[in-house]
Tab-separated table of C-alpha atoms in Angstrom:
chain	number	residue	atom	x	y	z
A	1	MET	CA	0.000	0.000	0.000
A	2	ALA	CA	1.384	3.408	-1.005
A	3	ALA	CA	0.428	5.331	2.105
A	4	CYS	CA	1.775	8.265	4.096
A	5	GLN	CA	1.984	8.359	7.885
A	6	ALA	CA	3.813	11.633	8.447
A	7	PHE	CA	2.661	15.042	7.259
A	8	GLY	CA	1.825	18.391	8.751
A	9	GLY	CA	0.666	21.353	6.702
A	10	PHE	CA	-2.379	22.740	4.941
A	11	CYS	CA	-4.886	20.818	2.813
A	12	PRO	CA	-3.781	22.286	-0.568
A	13	GLU	CA	-0.157	21.409	0.229
A	14	LEU	CA	-1.138	17.842	1.027
A	15	SER	CA	-3.037	17.566	-2.247
A	16	ARG	CA	-0.046	18.838	-4.242
A	17	ALA	CA	2.437	16.624	-2.377
A	18	ALA	CA	0.267	13.534	-3.008
A	19	LYS	CA	0.173	14.260	-6.745
A	20	LYS	CA	3.972	14.643	-6.905
A	21	GLY	CA	4.509	11.280	-5.215
A	22	CYS	CA	7.107	12.501	-2.736
A	23	LEU	CA	4.624	12.476	0.129
A	24	PHE	CA	5.207	8.816	0.927
A	25	GLN	CA	8.888	9.345	1.775
A	26	ALA	CA	8.129	11.527	4.810
A	27	LYS	CA	8.849	10.195	8.296
A	28	ARG	CA	9.176	11.303	11.913
A	29	THR	CA	12.436	11.628	13.830
A	30	PHE	CA	10.365	11.247	17.029
A	31	ALA	CA	7.020	9.516	17.441
A	32	GLN	CA	4.556	9.037	20.295
A	33	ALA	CA	2.282	6.085	19.567
A	34	GLN	CA	-1.241	5.994	20.920
A	35	GLN	CA	-3.078	3.572	18.645
A	36	GLY	CA	-3.616	-0.168	18.460
A	37	CYS	CA	-1.947	-2.542	16.016
A	38	GLN	CA	-3.059	-4.519	12.992
A	39	LEU	CA	-4.227	-7.375	15.238
A	40	THR	CA	-6.540	-5.233	17.351
A	41	LEU	CA	-8.162	-3.729	14.269
A	42	SER	CA	-8.645	-7.224	12.810
A	43	LEU	CA	-10.351	-8.225	16.048
A	44	ALA	CA	-12.697	-5.247	15.752
A	45	ILE	CA	-14.145	-6.807	12.587
A	46	LEU	CA	-14.038	-10.485	13.485
A	47	MET	CA	-15.483	-10.214	16.985
A	48	THR	CA	-18.757	-9.038	15.422
A	49	MET	CA	-19.294	-12.238	13.416
A	50	ARG	CA	-21.889	-14.718	14.599
A	51	ASP	CA	-21.360	-18.380	15.533
A	52	VAL	CA	-17.563	-18.215	15.468
A	53	VAL	CA	-14.705	-18.682	17.911
A	54	LEU	CA	-11.705	-16.359	17.840
A	55	ILE	CA	-8.316	-17.800	18.803
A	56	VAL	CA	-5.534	-15.277	19.321
A	57	HIS	CA	-2.274	-17.141	18.896
A	58	GLY	CA	0.124	-15.215	21.115
A	59	PRO	CA	0.806	-14.019	24.672
A	60	VAL	CA	-2.234	-13.512	26.859
A	61	GLY	CA	-2.034	-9.722	26.564
A	62	CYS	CA	-2.587	-9.771	22.792
A	63	GLY	CA	-6.235	-9.066	22.175
A	64	GLY	CA	-6.901	-8.323	25.826
A	65	SER	CA	-9.086	-5.399	24.812
A	66	LEU	CA	-11.735	-7.950	23.831
A	67	VAL	CA	-12.610	-8.482	27.489
A	68	GLY	CA	-14.340	-5.114	27.624
A	69	GLN	CA	-16.251	-5.823	24.420
A	70	THR	CA	-18.018	-9.017	25.484
A	71	GLY	CA	-21.350	-7.487	26.470
A	72	VAL	CA	-21.343	-4.928	23.669
A	73	THR	CA	-20.659	-7.587	21.038
A	74	LYS	CA	-23.476	-9.830	22.238
A	75	ASN	CA	-26.000	-6.990	22.369
A	76	PHE	CA	-25.249	-5.761	18.865
A	77	GLN	CA	-25.153	-9.289	17.447
A	78	LYS	CA	-28.658	-9.832	18.802
A	79	LEU	CA	-29.890	-6.769	16.916
A	80	ARG	CA	-29.147	-8.768	13.750
A	81	ASP	CA	-29.990	-12.267	15.047
A	82	GLU	CA	-31.848	-13.094	18.256
A	83	GLN	CA	-30.081	-16.468	18.435
A	84	ALA	CA	-26.590	-14.908	18.434
A	85	THR	CA	-24.242	-16.222	21.127
A	86	GLY	CA	-21.955	-13.227	21.486
A	87	LEU	CA	-18.166	-13.127	21.711
A	88	ARG	CA	-16.316	-16.433	22.166
A	89	TRP	CA	-12.602	-15.805	22.494
A	90	MET	CA	-9.572	-17.909	23.374
A	91	ASN	CA	-5.846	-17.212	23.668
A	92	THR	CA	-3.014	-19.728	23.299
A	93	ASN	CA	-1.190	-17.932	26.151
A	94	LEU	CA	2.363	-18.259	24.856
A	95	ASP	CA	5.010	-17.832	27.551
A	96	GLU	CA	8.821	-17.660	27.667
A	97	THR	CA	9.180	-21.426	27.273
A	98	ASP	CA	7.018	-21.374	24.167
A	99	VAL	CA	9.189	-18.652	22.664
A	100	ILE	CA	12.068	-21.129	22.835
A	101	LYS	CA	10.279	-24.382	22.006
A	102	GLY	CA	7.491	-23.049	19.801
A	103	GLY	CA	3.761	-22.672	20.333
A	104	GLU	CA	2.409	-25.047	17.685
A	105	GLU	CA	1.085	-27.651	20.148
A	106	LYS	CA	-0.800	-24.989	22.080
A	107	LEU	CA	-2.387	-23.805	18.850
A	108	ARG	CA	-3.444	-27.331	17.894
A	109	SER	CA	-4.940	-27.916	21.345
A	110	ALA	CA	-6.800	-24.598	21.265
A	111	VAL	CA	-8.484	-25.367	17.932
A	112	LEU	CA	-9.553	-28.845	19.076
A	113	HIS	CA	-10.896	-27.416	22.345
A	114	ALA	CA	-12.860	-24.704	20.478
A	115	GLU	CA	-14.476	-27.361	18.279
A	116	LYS	CA	-15.375	-29.620	21.200
A	117	GLU	CA	-16.622	-26.869	23.512
A	118	PHE	CA	-18.550	-24.609	21.116
A	119	ARG	CA	-19.192	-26.432	17.806
A	120	PRO	CA	-18.946	-23.144	15.869
A	121	ALA	CA	-19.484	-22.609	12.150
A	122	ALA	CA	-15.974	-21.163	11.854
A	123	ILE	CA	-12.818	-20.748	13.902
A	124	PHE	CA	-10.719	-17.656	13.198
A	125	VAL	CA	-7.065	-17.942	14.209
A	126	LEU	CA	-5.319	-14.586	14.482
A	127	ASN	CA	-1.547	-14.830	14.353
A	128	SER	CA	0.223	-12.277	16.552
A	129	CYS	CA	3.817	-11.038	16.515
A	130	VAL	CA	5.438	-13.659	18.762
A	131	PRO	CA	4.588	-16.867	16.842
A	132	SER	CA	5.499	-15.153	13.589
A	133	LEU	CA	8.901	-14.105	14.960
A	134	ILE	CA	9.713	-17.538	16.378
A	135	GLY	CA	8.619	-19.283	13.178
A	136	ASP	CA	5.474	-21.227	14.143
A	137	ASP	CA	4.147	-22.902	10.967
A	138	VAL	CA	0.576	-21.767	11.588
A	139	ASP	CA	-0.830	-22.608	8.154
A	140	SER	CA	0.490	-26.179	8.168
A	141	ILE	CA	-0.858	-26.812	11.667
A	142	LEU	CA	-4.305	-25.492	10.722
A	143	ASP	CA	-4.389	-27.479	7.479
A	144	GLU	CA	-3.694	-30.610	9.508
A	145	VAL	CA	-6.239	-29.850	12.237
A	146	GLN	CA	-8.930	-28.941	9.690
A	147	LYS	CA	-9.292	-32.668	8.953
A	148	GLN	CA	-10.333	-33.245	12.574
A	149	VAL	CA	-12.944	-30.500	12.990
A	150	ALA	CA	-16.237	-29.622	11.313
A	151	ALA	CA	-15.830	-25.858	11.665
A	152	LYS	CA	-14.121	-23.963	8.873
A	153	ILE	CA	-10.723	-22.791	10.093
A	154	VAL	CA	-9.726	-19.328	8.891
A	155	PRO	CA	-6.138	-18.170	9.507
A	156	ILE	CA	-5.703	-14.397	9.722
A	157	HIS	CA	-2.111	-13.186	9.388
A	158	CYS	CA	-2.319	-9.837	11.163
A	159	GLU	CA	0.993	-9.599	12.988
A	160	GLY	CA	1.314	-6.046	14.249
A	161	PHE	CA	4.985	-5.572	13.384
A	162	ARG	CA	4.411	-6.223	9.661
A	163	THR	CA	3.005	-2.765	8.966
A	164	LYS	CA	2.782	0.758	10.350
A	165	ILE	CA	-0.564	1.235	8.627
A	166	GLN	CA	-3.298	-0.146	10.869
A	167	ALA	CA	-5.776	-0.261	8.000
A	168	THR	CA	-3.796	-3.154	6.492
A	169	ALA	CA	-5.795	-5.232	8.989
A	170	TYR	CA	-8.822	-4.976	6.693
A	171	ASP	CA	-6.863	-6.622	3.875
A	172	ALA	CA	-5.618	-9.350	6.227
A	173	VAL	CA	-9.145	-10.185	7.387
A	174	TYR	CA	-10.616	-10.185	3.883
A	175	HIS	CA	-7.742	-12.339	2.610
A	176	GLY	CA	-8.573	-15.005	5.180
A	177	ILE	CA	-12.302	-14.831	4.460
A	178	LEU	CA	-11.908	-14.935	0.684
A	179	ARG	CA	-9.614	-17.966	0.829
A	180	ASN	CA	-11.615	-19.990	3.333
A	181	LEU	CA	-15.309	-19.012	3.433
A	182	MET	CA	-16.232	-18.457	-0.209
A	183	GLU	CA	-16.555	-22.102	-1.205
A	184	LYS	CA	-20.186	-23.115	-1.717
A	185	LYS	CA	-21.574	-26.088	0.178
A	186	TYR	CA	-23.898	-26.846	-2.740
A	187	PRO	CA	-22.407	-25.972	-6.133
A	188	GLU	CA	-24.730	-24.109	-8.445
A	189	ALA	CA	-24.564	-26.866	-11.079
A	190	ASP	CA	-26.105	-29.361	-8.657
A	191	LEU	CA	-29.244	-27.299	-8.124
A	192	ILE	CA	-32.246	-28.198	-10.267
A	193	ARG	CA	-34.906	-25.510	-10.502
A	194	ALA	CA	-38.065	-25.069	-12.479
A	195	GLU	CA	-37.682	-22.581	-15.332
A	196	GLU	CA	-40.073	-20.050	-13.782
A	197	GLU	CA	-38.317	-20.305	-10.411
A	198	GLU	CA	-34.939	-19.776	-12.050
A	199	LEU	CA	-36.167	-16.689	-13.929
A	200	MET	CA	-37.472	-15.184	-10.685
A	201	ARG	CA	-34.165	-15.961	-9.000
A	202	GLN	CA	-32.164	-14.305	-11.752
A	203	TYR	CA	-34.369	-11.215	-11.580
A	204	ARG	CA	-33.933	-11.015	-7.817
A	205	LEU	CA	-30.165	-11.304	-8.106
A	206	SER	CA	-30.126	-8.608	-10.792
A	207	ARG	CA	-31.645	-6.232	-8.210
A	208	THR	CA	-29.479	-7.344	-5.256
A	209	VAL	CA	-26.528	-5.457	-3.804
A	210	ASN	CA	-23.991	-6.460	-1.177
A	211	LEU	CA	-23.694	-3.576	1.289
A	212	ILE	CA	-20.199	-3.836	2.778
A	213	ASN	CA	-20.469	-2.488	6.314
A	214	VAL	CA	-17.783	-1.596	8.868
A	215	SER	CA	-17.445	-2.294	12.581
A	216	SER	CA	-17.558	1.443	13.334
A	217	MET	CA	-21.145	1.868	12.123
A	218	SER	CA	-24.286	1.253	14.110
A	219	ARG	CA	-27.319	-0.889	13.429
A	220	ILE	CA	-29.219	2.391	12.998
A	221	ASP	CA	-26.764	3.333	10.231
A	222	GLU	CA	-27.451	0.021	8.508
A	223	VAL	CA	-31.208	0.585	8.705
A	224	GLU	CA	-30.817	4.057	7.195
A	225	LEU	CA	-28.659	2.872	4.294
A	226	VAL	CA	-31.038	-0.013	3.587
A	227	ARG	CA	-33.853	2.548	3.508
A	228	LEU	CA	-32.002	4.546	0.848
A	229	LEU	CA	-31.390	1.470	-1.290
A	230	LYS	CA	-34.945	0.190	-0.857
A	231	ALA	CA	-36.119	3.537	-2.241
A	232	LEU	CA	-34.445	2.425	-5.485
A	233	ASP	CA	-36.303	-0.916	-5.242
A	234	LEU	CA	-33.118	-2.884	-4.545
A	235	ASN	CA	-32.579	-5.969	-2.399
A	236	VAL	CA	-29.834	-5.550	0.197
A	237	ARG	CA	-27.511	-8.075	1.849
A	238	ILE	CA	-25.129	-6.802	4.563
A	239	LEU	CA	-21.658	-8.173	5.374
A	240	PRO	CA	-18.997	-8.789	6.721
A	241	CYS	CA	-19.624	-7.364	10.189
A	242	TYR	CA	-22.262	-9.270	12.177
A	243	ALA	CA	-22.594	-11.761	9.323
A	244	HIS	CA	-22.629	-15.549	9.694
A	245	PRO	CA	-19.774	-17.483	8.027
A	246	ASP	CA	-22.289	-19.186	5.713
A	247	ASP	CA	-23.292	-15.768	4.328
A	248	PHE	CA	-20.032	-15.577	2.381
A	249	GLU	CA	-20.932	-18.596	0.258
A	250	THR	CA	-23.378	-16.450	-1.717
A	251	VAL	CA	-21.258	-13.310	-2.053
A	252	ASP	CA	-21.170	-13.827	-5.824
A	253	GLU	CA	-24.988	-13.945	-6.074
A	254	THR	CA	-25.390	-10.220	-6.494
A	255	ALA	CA	-25.384	-7.544	-9.176
A	256	LEU	CA	-23.184	-5.016	-7.365
A	257	ASN	CA	-20.897	-4.670	-4.357
A	258	VAL	CA	-21.475	-1.363	-2.574
A	259	SER	CA	-18.731	-0.016	-0.327
A	260	ILE	CA	-19.103	2.710	2.268
A	261	CYS	CA	-15.339	3.038	2.862
A	262	SER	CA	-12.667	2.490	0.222
A	263	THR	CA	-9.910	2.077	2.823
A	264	HIS	CA	-11.914	-0.753	4.357
A	265	ASP	CA	-13.167	-2.546	1.250
A	266	ASP	CA	-10.856	-2.124	-1.751
A	267	TYR	CA	-9.114	-5.494	-1.315
A	268	PHE	CA	-12.417	-7.360	-1.045
A	269	VAL	CA	-14.324	-5.765	-3.920
A	270	GLU	CA	-11.340	-5.888	-6.279
A	271	HIS	CA	-10.861	-9.604	-5.602
A	272	VAL	CA	-14.556	-10.425	-6.073
A	273	LYS	CA	-14.593	-8.490	-9.329
A	274	THR	CA	-11.516	-10.331	-10.590
A	275	LYS	CA	-12.834	-13.776	-9.616
A	276	TYR	CA	-16.558	-13.416	-10.304
A	277	GLY	CA	-16.831	-10.351	-12.540
A	278	ILE	CA	-19.035	-8.477	-10.070
A	279	PRO	CA	-18.652	-4.684	-10.363
A	280	PHE	CA	-18.497	-2.364	-7.381
A	281	VAL	CA	-19.086	1.189	-6.177
A	282	LEU	CA	-16.091	2.487	-4.229
A	283	ARG	CA	-16.141	6.277	-4.054
A	284	THR	CA	-17.158	7.800	-0.754
A	285	ILE	CA	-18.780	7.154	2.588
A	286	PRO	CA	-22.441	8.287	2.876
A	287	ILE	CA	-21.882	10.812	5.675
A	288	GLY	CA	-23.227	14.319	5.071
A	289	ILE	CA	-25.624	15.573	2.434
A	290	ALA	CA	-23.209	15.869	-0.502
A	291	ASN	CA	-21.541	12.484	0.018
A	292	THR	CA	-24.838	10.684	0.603
A	293	ASN	CA	-26.134	12.217	-2.642
A	294	LYS	CA	-23.052	10.955	-4.516
A	295	TRP	CA	-23.312	7.502	-2.960
A	296	VAL	CA	-26.980	7.071	-3.879
A	297	MET	CA	-26.498	8.448	-7.393
A	298	ASP	CA	-23.483	6.205	-8.134
A	299	ILE	CA	-25.584	3.147	-7.284
A	300	ALA	CA	-28.568	4.449	-9.244
A	301	LYS	CA	-26.440	4.991	-12.350
A	302	PHE	CA	-25.392	1.358	-12.354
A	303	PHE	CA	-29.034	0.233	-12.455
A	304	GLY	CA	-30.191	2.999	-14.805
A	305	LEU	CA	-32.308	4.631	-12.099
A	306	GLU	CA	-30.912	8.174	-12.236
A	307	GLU	CA	-34.265	9.937	-12.631
A	308	ARG	CA	-35.829	8.007	-9.770
A	309	ALA	CA	-32.791	8.727	-7.604
A	310	ARG	CA	-32.880	12.466	-8.379
A	311	LYS	CA	-36.510	12.751	-7.288
A	312	PHE	CA	-35.780	10.818	-4.119
A	313	ILE	CA	-32.680	12.896	-3.308
A	314	ASP	CA	-34.489	16.190	-3.943
A	315	ALA	CA	-37.314	15.208	-1.603
A	316	GLU	CA	-34.962	14.007	1.137
A	317	VAL	CA	-32.708	17.076	0.976
A	318	ALA	CA	-35.663	19.495	0.946
A	319	GLU	CA	-37.140	17.907	4.070
A	320	LEU	CA	-33.731	17.773	5.750
A	321	ASN	CA	-32.919	21.425	5.045
A	322	GLY	CA	-36.167	22.447	6.661
A	323	ALA	CA	-35.337	20.457	9.786
A	324	LEU	CA	-31.766	21.830	9.990
A	325	ALA	CA	-32.576	25.555	9.901
A	326	SER	CA	-32.434	26.179	13.660
A	327	TYR	CA	-29.318	24.020	14.127
A	328	ARG	CA	-27.444	25.837	11.378
A	329	GLU	CA	-28.139	29.127	13.114
A	330	ALA	CA	-26.753	27.795	16.391
A	331	LEU	CA	-23.629	26.247	14.802
A	332	LYS	CA	-22.761	29.037	12.374
A	333	GLY	CA	-19.070	29.989	12.591
A	334	LYS	CA	-18.103	27.304	15.135
A	335	ARG	CA	-14.651	25.827	14.384
A	336	ALA	CA	-14.058	22.061	14.352
A	337	PHE	CA	-11.019	19.771	14.297
A	338	LEU	CA	-11.509	16.156	13.169
A	339	THR	CA	-9.391	13.055	13.803
A	340	GLY	CA	-9.844	9.525	12.455
A	341	GLY	CA	-9.686	7.465	9.304
A	342	GLU	CA	-9.052	9.623	6.221
A	343	ILE	CA	-12.308	8.746	4.446
A	344	ARG	CA	-14.531	9.279	7.465
A	345	ILE	CA	-13.071	12.608	8.566
A	346	LEU	CA	-13.161	14.102	5.063
A	347	ALA	CA	-16.823	13.142	4.666
A	348	THR	CA	-17.627	14.391	8.174
A	349	ALA	CA	-15.901	17.682	7.352
A	350	GLU	CA	-18.404	18.174	4.532
A	351	LEU	CA	-21.253	17.370	6.943
A	352	LEU	CA	-20.127	19.961	9.503
A	353	HIS	CA	-19.519	22.510	6.751
A	354	SER	CA	-23.114	22.020	5.547
A	355	LEU	CA	-24.249	22.884	9.076
A	356	GLY	CA	-22.432	26.230	8.939
A	357	MET	CA	-19.336	25.204	10.892
A	358	GLU	CA	-15.762	25.992	9.819
A	359	ILE	CA	-13.187	23.221	9.447
A	360	MET	CA	-10.067	24.312	11.336
A	361	GLY	CA	-8.129	21.120	10.753
A	362	LEU	CA	-8.094	17.387	10.169
A	363	LYS	CA	-5.867	14.542	11.272
A	364	GLY	CA	-5.883	11.229	9.397
A	365	TYR	CA	-4.278	8.051	10.655
A	366	HIS	CA	-2.780	7.586	7.208
A	367	PHE	CA	-3.268	8.997	3.714
A	368	ASP	CA	-3.410	7.208	0.369
A	369	ARG	CA	-4.952	7.462	-3.111
A	370	PHE	CA	-8.504	7.155	-1.799
A	371	GLY	CA	-7.990	10.067	0.577
A	372	ALA	CA	-6.315	12.122	-2.144
A	373	ARG	CA	-9.369	11.802	-4.381
A	374	LEU	CA	-11.793	12.742	-1.618
A	375	LEU	CA	-9.563	15.605	-0.419
A	376	ASP	CA	-9.698	17.195	-3.875
A	377	GLU	CA	-13.514	17.082	-3.723
A	378	VAL	CA	-13.459	18.703	-0.263
A	379	LEU	CA	-11.111	21.454	-1.495
A	380	GLU	CA	-13.588	22.165	-4.274
A	381	GLU	CA	-16.781	22.008	-2.192
A	382	VAL	CA	-15.643	23.378	1.201
A	383	PRO	CA	-14.015	26.816	0.666
A	384	GLU	CA	-12.430	27.163	4.131
A	385	SER	CA	-10.563	23.872	3.648
A	386	GLU	CA	-7.966	25.919	1.731
A	387	ARG	CA	-6.908	27.274	5.140
A	388	ALA	CA	-7.453	24.041	7.100
A	389	ILE	CA	-4.522	22.202	8.667
A	390	PHE	CA	-4.056	18.548	7.741
A	391	SER	CA	-1.988	16.296	10.013
A	392	ILE	CA	-1.235	12.667	9.206
A	393	GLY	CA	-0.134	10.005	11.654
A	394	SER	CA	-1.561	7.460	14.069
A	395	GLY	CA	-1.115	8.572	17.657
A	396	GLN	CA	1.226	11.572	18.017
A	397	PRO	CA	-0.827	13.296	20.772
A	398	PHE	CA	2.067	15.714	21.391
A	399	GLU	CA	1.526	17.263	17.947
A	400	GLN	CA	-2.204	17.569	18.566
A	401	ALA	CA	-1.660	19.196	21.967
A	402	ASN	CA	0.717	21.724	20.402
A	403	LEU	CA	-1.772	22.544	17.639
A	404	PHE	CA	-4.639	23.026	20.076
A	405	SER	CA	-2.585	25.343	22.279
A	406	LYS	CA	-2.216	27.652	19.263
A	407	HIS	CA	-5.532	27.098	17.436
A	408	LYS	CA	-8.118	26.142	20.026
A	409	PRO	CA	-11.154	24.758	18.143
A	410	ASP	CA	-14.720	25.001	19.414
A	411	LEU	CA	-15.251	21.270	18.875
A	412	TYR	CA	-13.070	18.166	18.686
A	413	VAL	CA	-14.403	15.215	16.690
A	414	GLY	CA	-12.445	11.992	17.121
A	415	HIS	CA	-11.929	8.481	18.450
A	416	THR	CA	-11.917	7.670	22.138
A	417	SER	CA	-8.103	7.321	22.067
A	418	GLY	CA	-7.682	11.043	21.430
A	419	ASN	CA	-10.807	12.460	23.042
A	420	GLY	CA	-9.334	12.484	26.546
A	421	SER	CA	-6.338	14.659	25.696
A	422	ALA	CA	-8.565	17.133	23.829
A	423	ALA	CA	-10.899	17.341	26.824
A	424	ARG	CA	-7.923	18.124	29.092
A	425	GLN	CA	-7.315	21.217	26.976
A	426	GLY	CA	-10.878	22.378	27.616
A	427	ILE	CA	-12.242	21.455	24.169
A	428	PRO	CA	-15.753	19.956	23.873
A	429	VAL	CA	-15.598	16.441	22.425
A	430	PHE	CA	-17.902	14.741	19.938
A	431	PRO	CA	-17.237	11.039	19.122
A	432	LEU	CA	-16.546	10.300	15.474
A	433	PHE	CA	-18.744	7.217	15.628
A	434	GLY	CA	-20.652	5.096	18.106
A	435	GLN	CA	-22.576	1.838	17.963
A	436	GLN	CA	-25.645	3.508	19.433
A	437	TYR	CA	-25.681	6.564	17.155
A	438	ASN	CA	-26.746	7.369	13.620
A	439	TYR	CA	-24.134	9.127	11.438
A	440	MET	CA	-24.865	7.944	7.925
A	441	GLY	CA	-27.415	8.948	5.332
A	442	TYR	CA	-29.802	11.855	5.590
A	443	LEU	CA	-31.051	10.874	9.041
A	444	GLY	CA	-27.437	10.842	10.200
A	445	VAL	CA	-26.996	14.500	9.232
A	446	PHE	CA	-29.945	15.475	11.413
A	447	GLU	CA	-28.758	13.367	14.349
A	448	VAL	CA	-25.240	14.844	14.227
A	449	ALA	CA	-26.626	18.396	14.015
A	450	LYS	CA	-28.852	17.812	17.026
A	451	ARG	CA	-26.147	16.236	19.165
A	452	VAL	CA	-23.387	18.734	18.285
A	453	THR	CA	-25.722	21.639	19.075
A	454	ARG	CA	-26.521	20.119	22.465
A	455	ILE	CA	-22.813	19.620	23.264
A	456	LEU	CA	-21.884	23.209	22.367
A	457	LYS	CA	-24.699	24.731	24.422
A	458	ASN	CA	-22.780	24.016	27.618
A	459	THR	CA	-19.001	23.530	27.497
A	460	ARG	CA	-18.387	24.051	31.222
A	461	PHE	CA	-17.477	20.420	31.922
A	462	ASN	CA	-14.414	20.428	29.658
A	463	GLU	CA	-13.414	23.899	30.803
A	464	ASN	CA	-13.374	22.650	34.392
A	465	ILE	CA	-11.262	19.645	33.415
A	466	SER	CA	-8.653	21.891	31.789
A	467	ARG	CA	-8.342	23.946	34.975
A	468	HIS	CA	-7.526	20.910	37.109
A	469	VAL	CA	-5.754	18.450	34.779
A	470	LYS	CA	-2.806	19.214	32.520
A	471	LEU	CA	-1.129	17.305	29.720
A	472	PRO	CA	2.481	16.149	30.388
A	473	TYR	CA	4.194	18.538	27.947
A	474	THR	CA	6.531	21.381	28.817
A	475	SER	CA	5.906	25.018	27.943
A	476	ASP	CA	8.971	24.836	25.706
A	477	TRP	CA	7.243	22.272	23.479
A	478	TYR	CA	4.160	24.456	23.104
A	479	ARG	CA	6.405	27.261	21.792
A	480	GLN	CA	7.836	25.051	19.055
A	481	GLU	CA	6.412	24.369	15.591
A	482	PRO	CA	3.973	21.408	15.980
A	483	PHE	CA	5.377	19.382	13.069
A	484	SER	CA	9.071	20.018	13.766
A	485	TYR	CA	9.761	16.277	14.156
A	486	ILE	CA	8.581	15.451	10.639
A	487	ASP	CA	11.316	15.290	8.012
A	488	ASP	CA	10.870	18.072	5.477
A	489	GLN	CA	8.244	17.064	2.914
A	490	GLY	CA	7.449	20.482	1.506
A	491	ALA	CA	4.798	21.406	4.049
A	492	SER	CA	4.446	24.969	5.212
A	493	LYS	CA	5.677	25.811	8.695
A	494	THR	CA	3.025	28.493	9.208
A	495	THR	CA	0.854	26.221	11.334
A	496	GLY	CA	2.841	27.077	14.439
A	497	GLU	CA	3.454	29.963	16.807
A	498	GLU	CA	4.935	32.361	14.272
A	499	GLU	CA	1.439	32.949	12.908
A	500	HIS	CA	-0.592	32.589	16.086
A	501	HIS	CA	1.852	33.480	18.868
A	502	GLY	CA	0.053	34.325	22.062
A	503	ASP	CA	-3.318	32.799	21.125
């Protein structure tokens, strides 16, 4: 993956640097990590799946964050299937002796125990750093054990040290799924259908789309996106999150794969197109009015439903604009800073802009060709983005703290990992996503407007925090340029104190 993890400058500079190709050579001479690894992001997807067992092959600490997700996973699985069993997780618990002698026997025992204890449809084995470094032959062990168990065994090679780009976890998960869950139990050639039944089936498939969801969206988001697609008279199947392993056997029985995040889905949809010839829509995430319009219209164009889609969009936007009038008045001129995945923050920037807010800055965990395309659209559609700061890098809270000391935004939008440090600087915090909230589609715009307005009505809580709790950085650091530890990549140095000294 050609991706950048170190940049600090303004949005137009980032766009130009991406086009020149030199952007991907940038690096930090000092870094302060604050994010998870490829394994933890893989777990975020796989722990949602129904009737599976997850085996983390590694020390007991790897994947430990799953403990806090047990109840949440079960509750949200049951929103899709009342019979769902929730999270079933094991760890091979490698210790110092295993590092010397190998952990293959522990892995074999764990798979056999998972089969005997739970009888799942699939067993996902996530390989962590330690067994990869000591040379455990995971694939050979699992091939051998597969003959002894009924569950499909799916190896996921998501060792954290293999990449600095967390989003590579999506490719690792899809690679395992595509290789091990796509085989049909009953080949199409063996099915005998009446001619009329077959014609009806073919018609249904010609109007069916696979909606590729993400673990960071809610069930309410899914319902909203299904509503939009049903308005075009389409059948919708949702995967991979909260899906059953058997659902992947019919992935090819569709007319179109519909992505809501190119960073998340490009590996999957490209592979399915290559193998089965199924086209895909992979442009933007349906957050905000403009991006939801584009998303709906792209799908409509594929089915030749442009006129129907235009009428639907016009009606939805007209009703939404009427409902947003009072919120736009309250939010007019408020300045926001957004942190998260590149696709989501760029789309959310458009949403906040449509509510009358100004985008002070954005911080993406990485930046690649998908972000570059969406950034150019934002530069064209959101005028103040010409002056907006764009920071790239997972973690690096010291850079964010420096920026906020000079350019204090009215609102911080981000993941839980960065929300705490923003709150300590007295900045109101709005989560970038949540399993109980609606962000996507037209209903998502209204929900975000309502919640952001409520948060900004009373900011006293965060102001009180900032008076009593301080971040662990010296005053000398706050006087420096925030991106001084990034090797020169052509970015402007006017994002620091020389332009806003004393703010």
